[in-house]
GROMACS .gro file of C-alpha atoms in nm:
model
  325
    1UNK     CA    1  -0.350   0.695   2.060
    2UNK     CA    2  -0.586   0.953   1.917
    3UNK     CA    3  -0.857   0.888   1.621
    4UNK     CA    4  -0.803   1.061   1.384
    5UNK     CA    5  -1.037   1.329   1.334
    6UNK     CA    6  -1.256   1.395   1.042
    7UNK     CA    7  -1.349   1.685   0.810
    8UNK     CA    8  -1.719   1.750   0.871
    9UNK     CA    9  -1.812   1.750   0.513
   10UNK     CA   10  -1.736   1.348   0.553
   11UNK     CA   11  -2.036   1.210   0.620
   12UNK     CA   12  -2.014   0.865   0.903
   13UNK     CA   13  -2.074   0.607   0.690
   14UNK     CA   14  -1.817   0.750   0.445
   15UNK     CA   15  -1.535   0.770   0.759
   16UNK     CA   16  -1.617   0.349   0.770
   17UNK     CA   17  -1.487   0.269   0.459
   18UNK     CA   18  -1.152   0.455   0.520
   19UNK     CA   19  -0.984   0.174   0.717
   20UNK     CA   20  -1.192   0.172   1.006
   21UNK     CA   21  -1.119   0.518   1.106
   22UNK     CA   22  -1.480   0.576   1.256
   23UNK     CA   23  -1.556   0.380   1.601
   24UNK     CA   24  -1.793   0.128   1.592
   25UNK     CA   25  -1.877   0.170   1.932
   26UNK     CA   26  -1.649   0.251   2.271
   27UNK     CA   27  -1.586   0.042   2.520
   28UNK     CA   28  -1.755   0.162   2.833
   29UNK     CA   29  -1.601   0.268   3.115
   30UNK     CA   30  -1.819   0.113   3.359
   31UNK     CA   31  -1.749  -0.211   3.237
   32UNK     CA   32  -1.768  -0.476   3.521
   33UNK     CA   33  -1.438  -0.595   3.632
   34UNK     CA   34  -1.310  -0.907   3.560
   35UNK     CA   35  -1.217  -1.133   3.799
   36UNK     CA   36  -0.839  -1.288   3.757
   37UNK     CA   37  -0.676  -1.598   3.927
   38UNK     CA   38  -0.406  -1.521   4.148
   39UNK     CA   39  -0.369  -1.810   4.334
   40UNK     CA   40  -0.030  -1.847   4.399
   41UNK     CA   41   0.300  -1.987   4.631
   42UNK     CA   42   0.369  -1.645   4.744
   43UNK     CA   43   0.750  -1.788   4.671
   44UNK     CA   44   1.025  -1.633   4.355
   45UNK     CA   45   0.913  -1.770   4.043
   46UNK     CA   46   1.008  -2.141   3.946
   47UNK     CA   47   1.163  -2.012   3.612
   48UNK     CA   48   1.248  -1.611   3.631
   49UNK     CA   49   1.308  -1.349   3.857
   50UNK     CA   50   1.083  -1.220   4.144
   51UNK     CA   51   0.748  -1.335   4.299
   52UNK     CA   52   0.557  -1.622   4.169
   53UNK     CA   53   0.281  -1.423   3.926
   54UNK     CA   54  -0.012  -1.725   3.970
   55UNK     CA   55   0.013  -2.137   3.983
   56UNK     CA   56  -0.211  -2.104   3.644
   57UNK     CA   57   0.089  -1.903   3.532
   58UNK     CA   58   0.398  -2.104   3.622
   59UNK     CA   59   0.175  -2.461   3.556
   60UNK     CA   60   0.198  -2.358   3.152
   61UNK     CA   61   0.461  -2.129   3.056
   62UNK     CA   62   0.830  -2.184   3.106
   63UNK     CA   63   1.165  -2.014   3.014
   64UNK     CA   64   1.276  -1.990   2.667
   65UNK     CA   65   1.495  -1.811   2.379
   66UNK     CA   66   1.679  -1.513   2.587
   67UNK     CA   67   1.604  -1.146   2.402
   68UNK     CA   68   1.859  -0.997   2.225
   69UNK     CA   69   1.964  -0.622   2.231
   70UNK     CA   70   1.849  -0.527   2.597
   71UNK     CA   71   2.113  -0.300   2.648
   72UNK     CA   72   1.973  -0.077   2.425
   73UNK     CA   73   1.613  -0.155   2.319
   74UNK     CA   74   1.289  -0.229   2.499
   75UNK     CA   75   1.090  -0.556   2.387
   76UNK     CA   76   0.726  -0.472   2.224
   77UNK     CA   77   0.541  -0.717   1.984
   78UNK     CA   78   0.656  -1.024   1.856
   79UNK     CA   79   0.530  -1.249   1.551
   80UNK     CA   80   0.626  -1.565   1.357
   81UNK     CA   81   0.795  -1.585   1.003
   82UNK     CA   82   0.794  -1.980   0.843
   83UNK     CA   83   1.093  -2.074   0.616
   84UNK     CA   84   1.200  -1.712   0.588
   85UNK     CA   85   1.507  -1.852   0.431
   86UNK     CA   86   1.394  -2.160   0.281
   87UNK     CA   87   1.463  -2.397   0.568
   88UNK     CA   88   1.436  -2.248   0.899
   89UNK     CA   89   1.151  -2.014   1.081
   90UNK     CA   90   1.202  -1.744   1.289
   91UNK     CA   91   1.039  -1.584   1.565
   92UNK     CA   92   1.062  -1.179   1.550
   93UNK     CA   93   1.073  -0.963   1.780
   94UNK     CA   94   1.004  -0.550   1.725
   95UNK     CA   95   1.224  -0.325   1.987
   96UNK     CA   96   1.231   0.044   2.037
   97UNK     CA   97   1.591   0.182   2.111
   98UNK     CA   98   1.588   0.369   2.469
   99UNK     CA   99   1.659   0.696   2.357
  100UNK     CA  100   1.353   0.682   2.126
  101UNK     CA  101   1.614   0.758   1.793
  102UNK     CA  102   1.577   0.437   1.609
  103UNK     CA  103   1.372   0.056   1.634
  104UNK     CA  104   1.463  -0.265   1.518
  105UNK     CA  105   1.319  -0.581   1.422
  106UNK     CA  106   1.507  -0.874   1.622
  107UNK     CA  107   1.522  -1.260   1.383
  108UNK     CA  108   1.572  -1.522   1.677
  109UNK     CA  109   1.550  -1.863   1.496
  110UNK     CA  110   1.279  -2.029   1.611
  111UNK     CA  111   1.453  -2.347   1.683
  112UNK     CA  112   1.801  -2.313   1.786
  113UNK     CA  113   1.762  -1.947   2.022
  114UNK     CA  114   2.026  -1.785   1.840
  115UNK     CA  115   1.979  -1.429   1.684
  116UNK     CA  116   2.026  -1.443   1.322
  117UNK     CA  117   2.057  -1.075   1.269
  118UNK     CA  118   1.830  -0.753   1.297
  119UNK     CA  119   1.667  -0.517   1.052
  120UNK     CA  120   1.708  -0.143   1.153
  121UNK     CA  121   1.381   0.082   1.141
  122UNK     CA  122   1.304   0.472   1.179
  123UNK     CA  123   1.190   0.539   1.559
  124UNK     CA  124   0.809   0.431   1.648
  125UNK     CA  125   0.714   0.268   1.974
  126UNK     CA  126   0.638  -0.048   1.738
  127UNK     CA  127   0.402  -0.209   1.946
  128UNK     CA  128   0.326  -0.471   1.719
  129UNK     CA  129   0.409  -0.700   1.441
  130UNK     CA  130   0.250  -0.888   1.194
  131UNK     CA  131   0.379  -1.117   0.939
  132UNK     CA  132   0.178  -1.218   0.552
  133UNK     CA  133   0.372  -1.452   0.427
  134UNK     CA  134   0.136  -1.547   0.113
  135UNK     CA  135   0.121  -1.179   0.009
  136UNK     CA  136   0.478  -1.041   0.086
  137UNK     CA  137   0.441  -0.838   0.383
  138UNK     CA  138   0.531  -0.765   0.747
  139UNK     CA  139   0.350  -0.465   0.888
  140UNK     CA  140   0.457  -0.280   1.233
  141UNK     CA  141   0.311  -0.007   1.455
  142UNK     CA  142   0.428   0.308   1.352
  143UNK     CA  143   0.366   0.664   1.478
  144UNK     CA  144  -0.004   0.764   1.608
  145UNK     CA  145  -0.252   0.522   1.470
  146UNK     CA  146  -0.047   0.425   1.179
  147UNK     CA  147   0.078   0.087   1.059
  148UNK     CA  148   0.405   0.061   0.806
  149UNK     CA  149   0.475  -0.209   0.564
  150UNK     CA  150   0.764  -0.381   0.501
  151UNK     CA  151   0.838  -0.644   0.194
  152UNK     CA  152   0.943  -0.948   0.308
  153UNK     CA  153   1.195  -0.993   0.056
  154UNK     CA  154   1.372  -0.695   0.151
  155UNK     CA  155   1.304  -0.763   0.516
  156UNK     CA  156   1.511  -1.109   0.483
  157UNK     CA  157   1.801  -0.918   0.347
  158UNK     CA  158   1.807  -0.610   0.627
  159UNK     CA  159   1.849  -0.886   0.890
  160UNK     CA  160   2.015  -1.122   0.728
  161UNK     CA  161   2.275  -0.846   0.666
  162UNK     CA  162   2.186  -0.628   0.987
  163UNK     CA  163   2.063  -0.352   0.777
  164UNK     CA  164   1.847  -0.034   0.765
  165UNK     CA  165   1.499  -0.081   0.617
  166UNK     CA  166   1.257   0.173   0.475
  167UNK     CA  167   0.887   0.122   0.494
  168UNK     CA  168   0.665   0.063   0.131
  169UNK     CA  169   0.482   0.416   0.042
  170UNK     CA  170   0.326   0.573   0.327
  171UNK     CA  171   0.203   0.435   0.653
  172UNK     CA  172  -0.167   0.341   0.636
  173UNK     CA  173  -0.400   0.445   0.956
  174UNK     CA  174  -0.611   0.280   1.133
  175UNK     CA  175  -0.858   0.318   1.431
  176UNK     CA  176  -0.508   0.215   1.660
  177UNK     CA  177  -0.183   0.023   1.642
  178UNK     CA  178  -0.096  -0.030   2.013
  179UNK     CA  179  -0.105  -0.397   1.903
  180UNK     CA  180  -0.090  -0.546   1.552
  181UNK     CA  181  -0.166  -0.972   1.498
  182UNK     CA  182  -0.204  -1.205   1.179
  183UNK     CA  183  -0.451  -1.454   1.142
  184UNK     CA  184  -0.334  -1.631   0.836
  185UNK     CA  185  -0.613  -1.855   0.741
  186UNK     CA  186  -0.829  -1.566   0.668
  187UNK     CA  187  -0.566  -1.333   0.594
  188UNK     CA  188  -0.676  -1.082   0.850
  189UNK     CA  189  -0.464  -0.823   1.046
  190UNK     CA  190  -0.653  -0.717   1.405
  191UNK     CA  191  -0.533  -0.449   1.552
  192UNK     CA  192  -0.634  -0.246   1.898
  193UNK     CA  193  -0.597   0.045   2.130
  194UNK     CA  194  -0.431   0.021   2.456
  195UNK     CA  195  -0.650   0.158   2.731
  196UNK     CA  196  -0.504   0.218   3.069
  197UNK     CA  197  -0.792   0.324   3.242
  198UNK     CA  198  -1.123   0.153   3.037
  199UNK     CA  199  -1.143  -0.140   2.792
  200UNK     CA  200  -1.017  -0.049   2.452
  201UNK     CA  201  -1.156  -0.147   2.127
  202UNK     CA  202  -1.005  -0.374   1.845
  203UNK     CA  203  -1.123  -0.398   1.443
  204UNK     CA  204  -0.977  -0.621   1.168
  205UNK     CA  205  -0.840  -0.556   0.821
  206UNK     CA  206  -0.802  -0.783   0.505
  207UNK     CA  207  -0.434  -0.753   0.352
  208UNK     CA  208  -0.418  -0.734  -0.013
  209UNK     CA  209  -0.141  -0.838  -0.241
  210UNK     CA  210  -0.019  -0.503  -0.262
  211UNK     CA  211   0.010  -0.449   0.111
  212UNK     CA  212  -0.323  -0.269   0.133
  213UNK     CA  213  -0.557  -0.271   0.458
  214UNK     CA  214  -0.917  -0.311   0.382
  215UNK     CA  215  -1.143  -0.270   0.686
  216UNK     CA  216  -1.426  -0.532   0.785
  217UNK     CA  217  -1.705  -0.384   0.943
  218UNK     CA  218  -1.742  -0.421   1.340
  219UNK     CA  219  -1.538  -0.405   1.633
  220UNK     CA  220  -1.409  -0.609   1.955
  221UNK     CA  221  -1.397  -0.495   2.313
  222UNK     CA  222  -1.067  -0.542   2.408
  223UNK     CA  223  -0.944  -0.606   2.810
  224UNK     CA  224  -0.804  -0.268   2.988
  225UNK     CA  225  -0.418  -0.221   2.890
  226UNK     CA  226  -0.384  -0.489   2.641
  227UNK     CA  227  -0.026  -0.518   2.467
  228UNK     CA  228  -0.045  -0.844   2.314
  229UNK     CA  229  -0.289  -1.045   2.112
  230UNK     CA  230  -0.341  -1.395   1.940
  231UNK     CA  231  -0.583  -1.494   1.736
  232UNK     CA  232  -0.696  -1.840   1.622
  233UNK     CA  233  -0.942  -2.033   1.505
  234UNK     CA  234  -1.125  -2.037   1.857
  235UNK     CA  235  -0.974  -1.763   2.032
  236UNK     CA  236  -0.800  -1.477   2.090
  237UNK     CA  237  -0.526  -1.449   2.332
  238UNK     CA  238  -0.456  -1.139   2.510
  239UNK     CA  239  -0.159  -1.005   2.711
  240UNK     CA  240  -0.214  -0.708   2.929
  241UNK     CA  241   0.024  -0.527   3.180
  242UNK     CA  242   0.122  -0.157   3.278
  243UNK     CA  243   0.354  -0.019   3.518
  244UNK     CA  244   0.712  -0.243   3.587
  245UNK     CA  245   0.513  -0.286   3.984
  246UNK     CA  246   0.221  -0.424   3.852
  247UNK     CA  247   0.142  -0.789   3.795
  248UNK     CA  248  -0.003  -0.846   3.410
  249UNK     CA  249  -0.259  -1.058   3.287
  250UNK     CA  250  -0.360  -1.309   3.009
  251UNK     CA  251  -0.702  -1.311   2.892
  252UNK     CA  252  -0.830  -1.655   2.699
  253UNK     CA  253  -1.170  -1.578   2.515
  254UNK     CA  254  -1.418  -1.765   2.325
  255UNK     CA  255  -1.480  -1.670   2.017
  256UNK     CA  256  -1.844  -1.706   1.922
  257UNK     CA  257  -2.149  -1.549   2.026
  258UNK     CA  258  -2.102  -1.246   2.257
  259UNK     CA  259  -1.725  -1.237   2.170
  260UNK     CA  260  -1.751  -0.838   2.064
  261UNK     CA  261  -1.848  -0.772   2.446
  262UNK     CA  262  -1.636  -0.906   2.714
  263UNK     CA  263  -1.891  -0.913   2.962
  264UNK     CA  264  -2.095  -1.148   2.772
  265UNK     CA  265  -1.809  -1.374   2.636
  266UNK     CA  266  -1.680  -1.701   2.717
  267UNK     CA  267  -1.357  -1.607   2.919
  268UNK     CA  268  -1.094  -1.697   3.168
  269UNK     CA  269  -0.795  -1.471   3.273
  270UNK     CA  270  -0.498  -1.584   3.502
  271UNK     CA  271  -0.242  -1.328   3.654
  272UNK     CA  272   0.093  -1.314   3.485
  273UNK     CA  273   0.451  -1.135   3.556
  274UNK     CA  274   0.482  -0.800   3.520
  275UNK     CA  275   0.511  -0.623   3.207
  276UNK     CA  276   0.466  -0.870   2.986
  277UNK     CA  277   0.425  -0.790   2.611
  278UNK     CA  278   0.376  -0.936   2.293
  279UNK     CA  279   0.222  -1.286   2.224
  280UNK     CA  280   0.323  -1.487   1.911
  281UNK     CA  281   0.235  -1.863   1.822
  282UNK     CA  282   0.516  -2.104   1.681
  283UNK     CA  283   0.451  -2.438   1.635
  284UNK     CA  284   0.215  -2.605   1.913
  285UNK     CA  285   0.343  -2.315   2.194
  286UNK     CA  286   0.250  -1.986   2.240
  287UNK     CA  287   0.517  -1.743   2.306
  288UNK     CA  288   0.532  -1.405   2.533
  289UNK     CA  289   0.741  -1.122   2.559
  290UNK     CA  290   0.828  -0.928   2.860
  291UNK     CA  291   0.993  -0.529   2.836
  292UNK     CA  292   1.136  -0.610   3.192
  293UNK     CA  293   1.462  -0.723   3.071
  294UNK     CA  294   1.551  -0.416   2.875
  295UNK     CA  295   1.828  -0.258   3.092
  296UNK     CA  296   1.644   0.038   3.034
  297UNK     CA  297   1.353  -0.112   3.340
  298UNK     CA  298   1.574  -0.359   3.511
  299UNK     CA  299   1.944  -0.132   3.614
  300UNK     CA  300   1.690   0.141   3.697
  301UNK     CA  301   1.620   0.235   4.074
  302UNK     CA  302   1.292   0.136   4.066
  303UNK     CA  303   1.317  -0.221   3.951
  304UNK     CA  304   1.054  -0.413   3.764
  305UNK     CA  305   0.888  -0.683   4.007
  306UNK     CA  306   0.975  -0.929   3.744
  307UNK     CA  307   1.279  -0.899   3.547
  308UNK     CA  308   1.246  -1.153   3.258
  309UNK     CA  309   1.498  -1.127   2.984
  310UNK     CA  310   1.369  -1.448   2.831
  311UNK     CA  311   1.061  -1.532   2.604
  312UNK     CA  312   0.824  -1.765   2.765
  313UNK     CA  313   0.667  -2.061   2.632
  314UNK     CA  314   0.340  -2.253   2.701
  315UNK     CA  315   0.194  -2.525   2.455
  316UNK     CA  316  -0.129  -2.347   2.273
  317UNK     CA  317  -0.346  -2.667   2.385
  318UNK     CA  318  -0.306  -2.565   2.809
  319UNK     CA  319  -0.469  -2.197   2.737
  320UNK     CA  320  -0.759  -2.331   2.473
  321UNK     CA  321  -0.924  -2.561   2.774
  322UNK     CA  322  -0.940  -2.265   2.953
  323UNK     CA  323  -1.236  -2.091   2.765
  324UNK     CA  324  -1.556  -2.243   2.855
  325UNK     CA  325  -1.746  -2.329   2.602
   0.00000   0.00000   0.00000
């Protein structure tokens, strides 16, 4: 994603105020590299298809509510919406059509499996999703370092009905969308660059009742090619993975003292299958995405080394022991 660049009559601290637009430091390149378990049976995966990513892996996580629309779409971020409809939850899932001509945002219900309809969106690669229930709003990666909003109310409708949805006003930037999470207790969107080659960076936003992003001072190193985060109280959660050969990663961080630098903070990072995604919390469990499945990666001639077509679960209490303290 590039930053978007400023007129020189805007002075720094000026560029700070607009939503973060100004880094607040880069991530250096010469970070030290982190070091990942990877310990593993070197057998197919108890639960999906290919090599067994790590025992840390397959210990925690296990198969769960298949992916809809993998003919056609590719899997991206994923987020949780409570009692959308007055009585049941839903997990969502944000897709990107294959021919890059339209994207969608998937309602599984968050019990049962089942896909309770889709909401259809103009194209983005809508890397992530975020959900405010209190204030009204879903917001989604859109084009460059953008992020659109979405009403809720109207949202509930498009995929009850399997409808097309317009975005509220114009999209707002930011310093990057690759990835887009809610921490609700504080009302706080994070979102982050994906960096293939260095460690990207991540800042956070308070969402008003009107749907607008305020930035909050600072920024958070963020692992190289992150695609997925979780926040909570204690943590944050990250998924990273690039290239359908390549095993991906998830990243369990302290927060507290040193968190902004990842070679200072409290860590631990386990090797998971590849191209994973999008991380969402629902209930006690954590759940992951994978792009693998899209038929897009998995009927092509060079096959993913993990084809997963299913979210994955893990309960939220196995990956919080992992941080030290």
């Amino acid at each position: 994603m590039k930053t978007l660049l400023k007129k020189a009559t805007i002075t720094a601290a000026a560029s700070t105020l607009l939503l973060g637009l100004t880094v607040v430091g880069t991530a250096s390149a010469e970070a030290a590299a982190i070091t990942c378990d990877t310990k593993s049976s070197g057998k197919d995966g108890p639960f999906y298809h290919g090599e067994s990513a790590s025992y840390a892996y397959d210990n925690r996580f296990s198969k769960s509510h298949p992916v809809p629309a993998l003919a056609t779409n590719i899997p991206q971020g994923t987020a949780t919406w409570s009692n959308w409809d007055g009585s049941n939850d839903l997990i969502l899932v944000s897709s990107y059509e294959s021919g890059h001509r339209s994207a969608i945002i998937i309602g599984i219900d968050a019990k049962t499996g089942k896909q309770v309809g889709q909401a259809l969106l103009a194209y983005s690669h809508v890397g992530g999703i975020a959900v405010f229930e209190k204030q009204g709003w879903a917001f989604v990666s859109g084009k460059g370092d953008t992020i659109r909003k979405y009403s809720l109310a109207k949202l509930k409708n498009a995929i009850k009905k399997s409808l097309p949805i317009e975005q509220e006003g114009k999209a707002q930037t930011v310093y990057a969308s690759s990835f887009l999470t809610s921490h609700g207790p504080t009302d706080t969107l994070w979102a982050g660059k994906f960096e293939d080659a260095k460690r990207g960076l991540m800042h956070s936003y308070t969402v008003g009742s009107d749907g607008k992003l305020s930035y909050r001072p600072g920024s958070w190193e963020v692992p190289t090619k992150t695609q997925g985060l979780i926040v909570t109280k204690d943590l944050f959660i990250y998924s990273t993975s690039h290239g359908r050969n390549n095993r991906s990663n998830i990243y369990v961080v302290r927060r507290g003292a040193g968190d902004k630098d990842l070679d200072t903070a409290k860590k631990h990072c386990f090797r998971a299958p590849s191209m994973s995604e999008g991380l969402t919390v629902y209930g006690s469990n954590v759940y992951l995405a994978f792009e693998s499945g899209a038929h897009y990666y998995s009927k092509a001639a060079d096959k993913p080394r993990n084809i997963i077509s299913n979210l994955h679960k893990a309960p939220l209490s196995s990956l919080e022991g992992l941080a030290p303290r």
